[in-house]
Amino acid sequence: MKLDRFIRIAIAIVVLLVFVIAIGALLFISESALNVWDRLNEGPQALLIAYVGVLVLLALAALWLIWRLVVKRRIAPTPTASAKPLTRDDIESRMREAESAGVDVSEAQAELKELASRKDSIHLCFFGEVSSGKSSLIKALVPDADVVVDVVGGSTDDVRHYRWRNDEGAEILLTDVPGIGGTEAGLTELATTEARRASVVLFVCDSDLTRPEMESVRALLGFDKPLVLVLNKADRFSADEQAELMHKLLERIDAIGGKVERDHVVAVTAGGEVDVIERAADGSERQVRRTRPADIGVLVVAINRMLADAGESLDTRRERAVFQMAAARLAEAEQAYRAQRSEQIIRSATRKAVIGALAAISPGTDILIQGYVGTSMTRALCRLYGAAPRDLDVEEFLSLSQSRVGKALPLSLAVAGNGLKAFPGLGTVAGGLAHAVAYGLLFDALGRSLVQTLSRHGELLPDVAAKEFEEGISEYLEAGVGRIARMALEEKKG
Ligand SMILES: Nc1nc2c(ncn2[C@@H]2O[C@H](COP(=O)(O)OP(=O)(O)OP(=O)(O)O)[C@@H](O)[C@H]2O)c(=O)[nH]1
Ligand SMILES: [Mg+2]
């Protein structure tokens, strides 16, 4: 008790000293402030105004700094594609970086290889809904080519190229792709990918554009593709109907902000084939396949004009579209890699937490989240998502999360206890085990919510991340309980 009294007297003396110093400082500051004020009042007014201005500015700067440091850290905007087009150097350096991190870059690489192999040729891709007449158009342009044309929709199910020489003798490759909007999965994607690899896309329709067709045109224009809009099967319309349809098509393109030249919209008849019943003189009937007469002159003119107008820019525009596609492939591969790697990191940390809790003599009192396992999991996940948080941020995030864990622990224990009921014959050992599962669940939830936060914001914002952890916690607990109970049982047996 003596010591206690001594400490109290020491504290009282310190308080007294601080009080005296504070009064002294106040007197000193007031005196100098009044002095300065008097002198300023005696001097020119401009000096007084300038002095007060500087003081106000300093005060504002200090307030702003405090606000930035203590009150709020700005949430970084979600990274959006930069307006500047990607260059070969950009994409190659991104690929190198990703590859060295362990990401599978083969698909992105394959796109660049394909681009290189097409360097010296012009590709025209015939794109459109199933049965709009793409294959028939190619057949009309290259009559000797063996193009599959079927009366039943969905006849082209892979990508084929045909050589065509135009009037100027230039060699052009015509690409036939599956129709979009068919029932077979993956064909639309196959066709779209091929369109992105082409120099020019010929969008083939056989009437006014449907909503899915509009979406396709919008996407193609987004790839910065030179576009020719082909209204096929013109033989089915009168001249007036044709004119009206062409007008509508142009209006639709205008409505989505597309810049398609008027002479790049044409109406043609590819012809195609039709099955007809022929009756012979003896009255017998037989089915024969007839070819409808084709009329595609305007299309040839439009293609030639398009190629002449676009000239050199064709290659650059194709490159850009392929770079964009390669970047998208790379982003997908990175996402897949991160998903798989983050799962490993979370599982390993959760296992360590479970083992730690099983070994603890009195589970429930230790600060698990802020310990080594929590820190290393947070760091590993941040590294994986390219975030480089300051040590302080990691600490702050874990400490904020720890306080949430305190509140969530009873719920976590209840969920763990419930989950363990699914494993019969555990009996009374379930007490310590339930704690281990509860801790494992909390780690699992922490890791998963952190992954969400990092992929959303791209950086570790302690308060935001801890809040998102709190919001998602009950959902993660329910989702993870089976898996983690099994993990804990394995460890216990082991
Ligand atoms: N009336 C008319 N029918 C046509 C014309 N061109 C094609 N067709 C018919 O349209 C149907 C589909 O023709 P395709 O050339 O196979 O169409 P596609 O767009 O290649 O079809 P998918 O490969 O399945 O997407 C066939 O029955 C053709 O005979 C045309 O100019 N006029
Ligand atoms: Mg076809």
XYZ file of C-alpha atoms and ligand atoms in Angstrom:
527
model
C 0.000 0.000 0.000
C 2.955 2.250 0.730
C 4.136 1.989 -2.842
C 0.690 2.761 -4.098
C 0.614 5.978 -2.099
C 4.075 6.876 -3.384
C 2.962 6.459 -6.987
C -0.097 8.579 -6.374
C 2.007 11.386 -4.863
C 4.404 11.160 -7.860
C 1.492 11.412 -10.280
C 0.117 14.417 -8.327
C 3.498 16.177 -8.598
C 3.646 15.483 -12.353
C 0.116 16.839 -12.790
C 1.059 19.961 -10.834
C 4.171 20.437 -12.959
C 2.219 20.014 -16.206
C -0.347 22.504 -14.914
C 2.341 25.088 -14.085
C 4.050 24.572 -17.454
C 0.710 24.888 -19.267
C -0.073 28.200 -17.501
C 3.421 29.483 -18.299
C 3.097 28.474 -21.923
C -0.329 30.089 -22.176
C 0.960 33.348 -20.694
C 3.966 33.305 -22.983
C 1.912 32.597 -26.098
C -0.697 35.227 -25.188
C 1.981 37.811 -24.558
C 3.774 37.215 -27.831
C 0.462 37.036 -29.697
C -0.633 40.380 -28.231
C 2.777 41.839 -29.012
C 2.569 40.728 -32.623
C -1.012 41.967 -32.845
C -0.061 45.418 -31.520
C 2.838 45.722 -33.928
C 0.761 44.613 -36.829
C -1.872 47.204 -35.920
C 0.757 49.916 -35.909
C 2.182 48.848 -39.273
C 0.529 48.993 -42.709
C -2.843 47.279 -43.046
C -1.659 45.135 -45.966
C 0.836 43.401 -43.686
C -1.916 42.649 -41.169
C -4.130 41.118 -43.871
C -1.247 39.061 -45.295
C -0.318 37.815 -41.814
C -3.863 36.758 -40.951
C -4.143 35.123 -44.407
C -1.047 33.013 -43.796
C -2.358 31.977 -40.365
C -5.721 30.896 -41.823
C -3.967 28.939 -44.585
C -1.729 27.170 -42.086
C -4.713 26.273 -39.926
C -6.614 24.918 -42.932
C -3.607 22.855 -44.046
C -3.252 21.386 -40.569
C -6.962 20.533 -40.419
C -6.817 18.893 -43.863
C -3.780 16.825 -42.837
C -5.467 15.684 -39.638
C -8.608 14.790 -41.575
C -6.597 12.760 -44.107
C -4.563 10.967 -41.435
C -7.095 10.308 -38.733
C -10.600 10.632 -40.024
C -10.712 9.170 -43.483
C -8.548 7.462 -46.074
C -9.831 7.851 -49.571
C -11.198 4.737 -51.224
C -9.303 4.230 -54.432
C -11.614 4.170 -57.436
C -12.015 0.730 -59.020
C -9.359 0.506 -61.686
C -10.933 1.121 -65.085
C -9.452 0.480 -68.468
C -7.319 3.431 -69.380
C -8.375 5.426 -72.403
C -4.951 5.000 -73.961
C -4.885 1.995 -76.279
C -2.664 -0.890 -75.242
C 0.616 -1.287 -77.067
C 2.571 -4.461 -77.733
C 5.106 -3.402 -75.084
C 2.327 -2.912 -72.506
C 0.855 -6.312 -73.032
C 4.191 -8.096 -73.230
C 5.473 -6.559 -70.027
C 2.190 -7.400 -68.276
C 2.557 -10.973 -69.480
C 6.122 -11.256 -68.234
C 5.104 -9.943 -64.833
C 2.154 -12.305 -64.592
C 4.204 -15.280 -65.749
C 6.892 -14.673 -63.154
C 4.147 -14.565 -60.505
C 3.028 -18.043 -61.585
C 0.007 -17.117 -63.733
C -0.731 -19.290 -66.772
C -0.268 -16.837 -69.664
C -0.553 -19.401 -72.459
C -3.916 -18.172 -73.770
C -2.801 -14.567 -74.004
C 0.412 -15.718 -75.639
C -1.520 -17.797 -78.176
C -3.489 -14.690 -79.218
C -0.296 -12.763 -79.919
C 1.089 -15.706 -81.901
C -2.087 -15.930 -83.952
C -1.857 -12.199 -84.630
C 1.719 -12.586 -85.844
C 0.741 -15.430 -88.170
C -1.953 -13.211 -89.757
C 0.334 -10.245 -90.175
C 0.438 -10.324 -93.970
C -3.187 -11.109 -94.708
C -6.507 -9.339 -94.587
C -9.297 -11.242 -92.876
C -12.948 -10.511 -93.489
C -15.148 -12.149 -90.911
C -18.790 -12.901 -91.782
C -20.640 -12.516 -88.523
C -24.310 -12.663 -87.626
C -27.251 -14.619 -86.274
C -27.735 -18.278 -87.106
C -29.029 -18.774 -90.654
C -28.671 -15.165 -91.733
C -26.770 -16.452 -94.785
C -23.073 -16.001 -93.905
C -21.928 -19.253 -95.498
C -24.083 -18.597 -98.560
C -22.463 -15.171 -98.999
C -19.010 -16.745 -98.946
C -20.167 -19.337 -101.424
C -21.429 -16.566 -103.691
C -18.068 -14.763 -103.463
C -15.968 -17.926 -103.884
C -18.179 -20.303 -105.875
C -15.557 -23.062 -105.996
C -15.159 -23.142 -102.233
C -16.660 -26.039 -100.450
C -18.847 -24.089 -98.014
C -21.359 -26.025 -95.984
C -24.807 -24.511 -96.466
C -27.743 -26.121 -94.798
C -31.431 -25.403 -94.854
C -31.497 -26.230 -91.141
C -30.112 -23.398 -88.963
C -26.789 -23.878 -87.206
C -24.835 -25.426 -90.041
C -21.446 -23.837 -89.393
C -20.036 -25.087 -86.100
C -16.414 -24.120 -86.425
C -14.241 -21.470 -88.015
C -13.168 -21.800 -91.650
C -11.143 -19.563 -93.914
C -11.514 -19.266 -97.697
C -9.213 -17.548 -100.111
C -10.748 -14.852 -102.298
C -9.099 -12.596 -104.811
C -10.809 -9.255 -105.380
C -10.777 -7.267 -108.641
C -7.472 -5.623 -107.752
C -5.957 -9.079 -107.324
C -5.438 -8.698 -103.595
C -5.659 -11.943 -101.693
C -8.189 -11.798 -98.920
C -9.245 -14.462 -96.455
C -12.957 -14.857 -95.854
C -13.771 -16.276 -92.448
C -16.937 -18.242 -91.892
C -17.950 -18.526 -88.245
C -20.878 -20.130 -86.416
C -24.005 -18.024 -86.141
C -24.587 -16.274 -82.846
C -27.628 -16.967 -80.716
C -27.736 -20.700 -81.544
C -28.378 -23.382 -78.956
C -24.912 -24.937 -78.828
C -22.843 -23.533 -75.968
C -19.632 -21.697 -76.719
C -20.290 -21.027 -80.422
C -21.181 -17.373 -79.931
C -17.943 -16.869 -78.030
C -15.997 -18.670 -80.729
C -17.503 -16.399 -83.378
C -16.898 -13.253 -81.342
C -13.271 -14.154 -80.735
C -12.775 -14.712 -84.438
C -14.400 -11.360 -85.209
C -11.911 -9.652 -82.918
C -9.041 -11.279 -84.788
C -10.349 -10.100 -88.176
C -9.431 -6.957 -90.106
C -13.025 -6.189 -91.118
C -16.337 -7.605 -89.886
C -19.296 -8.074 -92.206
C -22.352 -8.131 -90.033
C -24.961 -10.208 -91.863
C -28.647 -9.852 -90.992
C -31.781 -10.795 -92.907
C -34.241 -8.192 -91.591
C -34.382 -5.361 -89.057
C -31.868 -5.810 -86.211
C -33.122 -7.715 -83.158
C -32.051 -6.752 -79.669
C -29.274 -9.422 -79.493
C -28.064 -8.314 -82.919
C -27.908 -4.720 -81.703
C -25.850 -5.872 -78.730
C -23.442 -7.689 -81.060
C -23.047 -4.655 -83.305
C -22.427 -2.495 -80.265
C -19.725 -4.894 -79.042
C -18.081 -5.054 -82.482
C -18.003 -1.267 -82.714
C -16.457 -1.294 -79.242
C -13.574 -3.402 -80.590
C -13.002 -0.570 -83.077
C -13.731 -2.911 -85.970
C -14.355 -1.546 -89.461
C -17.888 -2.768 -90.096
C -19.926 -3.525 -93.209
C -23.602 -4.105 -92.527
C -25.091 -6.633 -94.963
C -28.829 -7.033 -95.304
C -29.081 -10.471 -96.920
C -32.029 -12.284 -98.530
C -33.071 -9.072 -100.273
C -34.999 -11.239 -102.776
C -37.711 -11.583 -100.134
C -38.440 -7.850 -100.089
C -39.902 -5.418 -102.587
C -37.803 -2.389 -103.543
C -39.799 -0.188 -101.142
C -39.493 -2.625 -98.276
C -35.754 -2.875 -98.915
C -35.331 0.914 -98.848
C -37.302 1.136 -95.620
C -35.234 -1.626 -93.977
C -31.951 -0.017 -94.993
C -33.153 3.261 -93.520
C -34.057 1.504 -90.263
C -30.674 -0.221 -90.078
C -28.865 3.084 -90.430
C -31.078 4.592 -87.748
C -30.287 1.735 -85.387
C -26.541 2.138 -85.884
C -26.854 5.885 -85.322
C -28.853 5.220 -82.154
C -25.969 3.279 -80.619
C -23.506 5.950 -81.634
C -21.829 3.843 -84.324
C -20.048 5.529 -87.174
C -20.810 3.331 -90.174
C -20.568 5.011 -93.574
C -23.777 4.962 -95.623
C -22.087 3.032 -98.425
C -20.983 0.378 -95.966
C -24.595 -0.688 -95.520
C -25.745 -2.881 -98.415
C -28.658 -5.097 -99.401
C -27.779 -8.307 -101.262
C -29.039 -11.731 -102.204
C -26.530 -14.449 -101.411
C -28.794 -16.943 -103.052
C -28.352 -20.014 -100.957
C -30.076 -23.232 -101.769
C -33.654 -24.319 -101.588
C -35.280 -27.763 -101.740
C -38.086 -27.892 -104.307
C -40.467 -30.662 -105.311
C -40.265 -31.409 -109.028
C -43.056 -33.250 -110.811
C -42.020 -35.324 -113.821
C -44.158 -35.868 -116.927
C -45.225 -39.274 -115.606
C -46.654 -37.587 -112.493
C -43.898 -38.807 -110.126
C -42.449 -36.301 -107.638
C -38.913 -35.902 -106.419
C -37.120 -33.416 -104.211
C -34.290 -31.464 -105.814
C -31.944 -28.847 -104.418
C -31.822 -25.619 -106.407
C -29.474 -22.698 -106.079
C -31.138 -19.295 -105.971
C -29.553 -16.696 -108.216
C -27.143 -14.480 -106.274
C -26.820 -10.713 -106.487
C -23.858 -9.490 -104.448
C -22.300 -6.791 -106.675
C -22.874 -3.997 -104.139
C -21.177 -6.032 -101.438
C -18.031 -6.477 -103.535
C -17.981 -2.729 -104.173
C -18.464 -1.988 -100.468
C -15.662 -4.363 -99.457
C -13.237 -2.870 -101.975
C -14.110 0.648 -100.912
C -13.756 -0.236 -97.251
C -10.331 -1.762 -97.813
C -9.196 1.233 -99.846
C -10.501 3.730 -97.248
C -9.097 1.923 -94.221
C -5.685 1.279 -95.844
C -2.824 1.192 -93.373
C -5.063 1.620 -90.329
C -6.495 -1.901 -90.789
C -3.435 -3.555 -89.266
C -3.171 -1.127 -86.366
C -6.837 -1.477 -85.566
C -6.689 -5.259 -85.719
C -3.606 -5.245 -83.485
C -5.371 -3.060 -80.963
C -8.381 -5.352 -80.835
C -6.154 -8.391 -80.349
C -4.079 -6.677 -77.654
C -7.309 -5.847 -75.868
C -8.397 -9.468 -76.142
C -5.004 -10.755 -74.953
C -5.241 -8.399 -71.973
C -8.688 -9.768 -71.179
C -7.369 -13.353 -71.383
C -4.531 -12.370 -69.089
C -6.913 -10.765 -66.616
C -9.018 -13.949 -66.599
C -5.918 -16.078 -66.004
C -4.820 -13.774 -63.193
C -8.222 -13.974 -61.621
C -8.211 -17.766 -61.811
C -4.721 -17.878 -60.332
C -5.657 -15.538 -57.506
C -8.808 -17.489 -56.730
C -6.869 -20.743 -56.508
C -3.892 -19.319 -54.613
C -6.041 -17.354 -52.149
C -7.977 -20.532 -51.392
C -4.678 -22.268 -50.536
C -3.531 -19.370 -48.341
C -6.829 -19.213 -46.456
C -6.993 -22.971 -45.961
C -3.460 -23.151 -44.675
C -3.996 -20.249 -42.228
C -7.298 -21.753 -41.079
C -5.600 -25.096 -40.456
C -2.895 -23.382 -38.406
C -5.552 -21.543 -36.388
C -7.380 -24.820 -35.742
C -4.167 -26.574 -34.684
C -3.279 -23.615 -32.454
C -6.694 -23.658 -30.805
C -6.599 -27.448 -30.304
C -3.220 -27.112 -28.593
C -4.239 -24.162 -26.394
C -4.773 -24.987 -22.743
C -7.554 -22.487 -22.232
C -8.957 -21.598 -25.622
C -11.073 -18.497 -25.743
C -8.727 -16.009 -24.141
C -5.917 -15.795 -26.694
C -5.775 -13.057 -29.277
C -5.634 -15.214 -32.350
C -6.398 -12.879 -35.209
C -3.647 -10.401 -34.336
C -1.024 -13.097 -33.913
C 1.418 -14.540 -36.394
C -1.117 -16.537 -38.421
C -3.420 -13.564 -38.956
C -0.549 -11.279 -39.913
C 1.029 -13.698 -42.346
C -2.323 -14.549 -43.978
C -3.151 -10.841 -44.408
C 0.253 -10.107 -45.894
C 0.144 -13.082 -48.249
C -3.334 -12.155 -49.533
C -2.327 -8.509 -49.995
C 0.748 -9.562 -51.965
C -1.373 -11.819 -54.136
C -3.681 -8.923 -55.040
C -0.809 -6.544 -55.699
C -1.542 -4.446 -52.609
C 1.431 -3.213 -50.613
C -0.013 -2.121 -47.280
C 2.038 -0.307 -44.657
C 2.793 -2.317 -41.509
C 0.558 0.094 -39.645
C -2.368 -0.676 -41.956
C -2.004 -4.421 -41.450
C -1.875 -3.943 -37.698
C -4.839 -1.602 -37.720
C -6.906 -3.953 -39.883
C -6.182 -6.919 -37.610
C -6.857 -4.967 -34.469
C -10.170 -3.640 -35.847
C -11.068 -7.175 -36.935
C -10.127 -8.575 -33.540
C -12.699 -6.347 -31.865
C -15.334 -7.642 -34.327
C -14.229 -11.203 -33.609
C -14.948 -10.595 -29.929
C -18.576 -9.912 -30.789
C -18.826 -12.737 -33.320
C -17.236 -15.431 -31.167
C -20.468 -16.587 -29.441
C -22.170 -16.904 -32.841
C -19.153 -18.705 -34.243
C -19.170 -21.127 -31.308
C -22.860 -21.810 -31.811
C -22.375 -22.449 -35.532
C -19.361 -24.674 -34.784
C -21.296 -26.660 -32.163
C -24.155 -27.134 -34.580
C -21.830 -28.148 -37.396
C -20.148 -30.750 -35.214
C -23.518 -32.402 -34.573
C -23.330 -33.645 -38.149
C -20.471 -35.930 -37.027
C -22.018 -38.555 -34.770
C -20.217 -40.147 -31.835
C -18.169 -37.131 -30.769
C -19.687 -37.095 -27.273
C -18.172 -34.763 -24.684
C -14.853 -34.114 -26.439
C -16.714 -31.561 -28.503
C -15.970 -28.681 -26.015
C -12.367 -27.954 -27.045
C -13.122 -29.062 -30.555
C -15.944 -26.550 -30.877
C -13.520 -23.781 -29.934
C -11.041 -24.952 -32.526
C -13.751 -25.025 -35.207
C -14.989 -21.596 -34.110
C -11.518 -20.099 -34.440
C -10.967 -21.812 -37.756
C -14.277 -20.374 -38.976
C -13.281 -16.869 -37.950
C -9.986 -17.143 -39.820
C -11.725 -18.512 -42.829
C -14.215 -15.624 -42.764
C -11.417 -13.106 -42.274
C -9.491 -14.457 -45.267
C -12.513 -14.628 -47.556
C -13.783 -11.176 -46.731
C -10.285 -9.795 -47.206
C -10.142 -11.357 -50.681
C -13.460 -9.662 -51.510
C -12.191 -6.332 -50.224
C -8.883 -6.566 -52.067
C -10.491 -7.489 -55.352
C -12.999 -4.672 -54.949
C -10.658 -1.856 -53.872
C -7.228 -3.132 -54.943
C -5.682 -2.080 -51.626
C -5.988 -2.685 -47.893
C -8.067 0.051 -46.323
C -8.155 -1.052 -42.673
C -11.497 0.409 -41.656
C -13.261 -0.547 -44.890
C -11.814 -4.086 -44.795
C -12.761 -4.612 -41.135
C -16.278 -3.336 -41.823
C -16.683 -5.673 -44.772
C -15.422 -8.532 -42.608
C -18.078 -7.738 -40.015
C -20.826 -7.522 -42.612
C -20.042 -10.853 -44.225
C -19.085 -12.823 -41.151
C -22.304 -14.750 -40.465
C -22.596 -15.815 -44.098
C -18.999 -17.085 -44.173
C -19.486 -18.949 -40.892
C -22.451 -20.885 -42.251
C -20.715 -21.614 -45.533
C -17.482 -22.873 -43.978
C -18.658 -24.924 -41.019
C -18.783 -28.371 -42.691
C -15.349 -27.985 -44.247
C -13.681 -26.654 -41.107
C -15.307 -29.152 -38.745
C -13.867 -31.920 -40.939
C -10.477 -30.185 -40.879
C -10.524 -29.933 -37.077
C -11.479 -33.602 -36.720
C -8.631 -34.623 -39.023
C -6.182 -32.603 -36.957
C -7.531 -33.957 -33.697
C -7.168 -37.535 -34.928
C -3.749 -36.766 -36.400
N -34.270 -16.347 -99.699
C -32.981 -16.406 -99.447
N -32.489 -17.364 -98.665
C -31.173 -17.386 -98.428
C -30.300 -16.432 -98.968
N -29.051 -16.700 -98.544
C -29.152 -17.792 -97.754
N -30.420 -18.205 -97.688
C -30.905 -19.371 -96.962
O -30.694 -19.171 -95.574
C -30.429 -20.411 -94.934
C -29.166 -20.322 -94.128
O -28.061 -20.086 -94.957
P -26.566 -20.275 -94.466
O -25.708 -19.675 -95.487
O -26.312 -21.664 -94.039
O -26.640 -19.370 -93.205
P -25.503 -19.167 -92.109
O -25.640 -17.774 -91.639
O -24.188 -19.600 -92.608
O -26.025 -20.139 -90.979
P -25.207 -20.693 -89.733
O -23.896 -21.177 -90.195
O -26.073 -21.742 -89.224
O -25.119 -19.579 -88.768
C -30.338 -21.437 -96.058
O -31.557 -22.092 -96.114
C -30.104 -20.613 -97.280
O -30.632 -21.248 -98.437
C -30.870 -15.432 -99.819
O -30.182 -14.542 -100.345
N -32.190 -15.458 -100.009
Mg -22.896 -20.951 -91.863
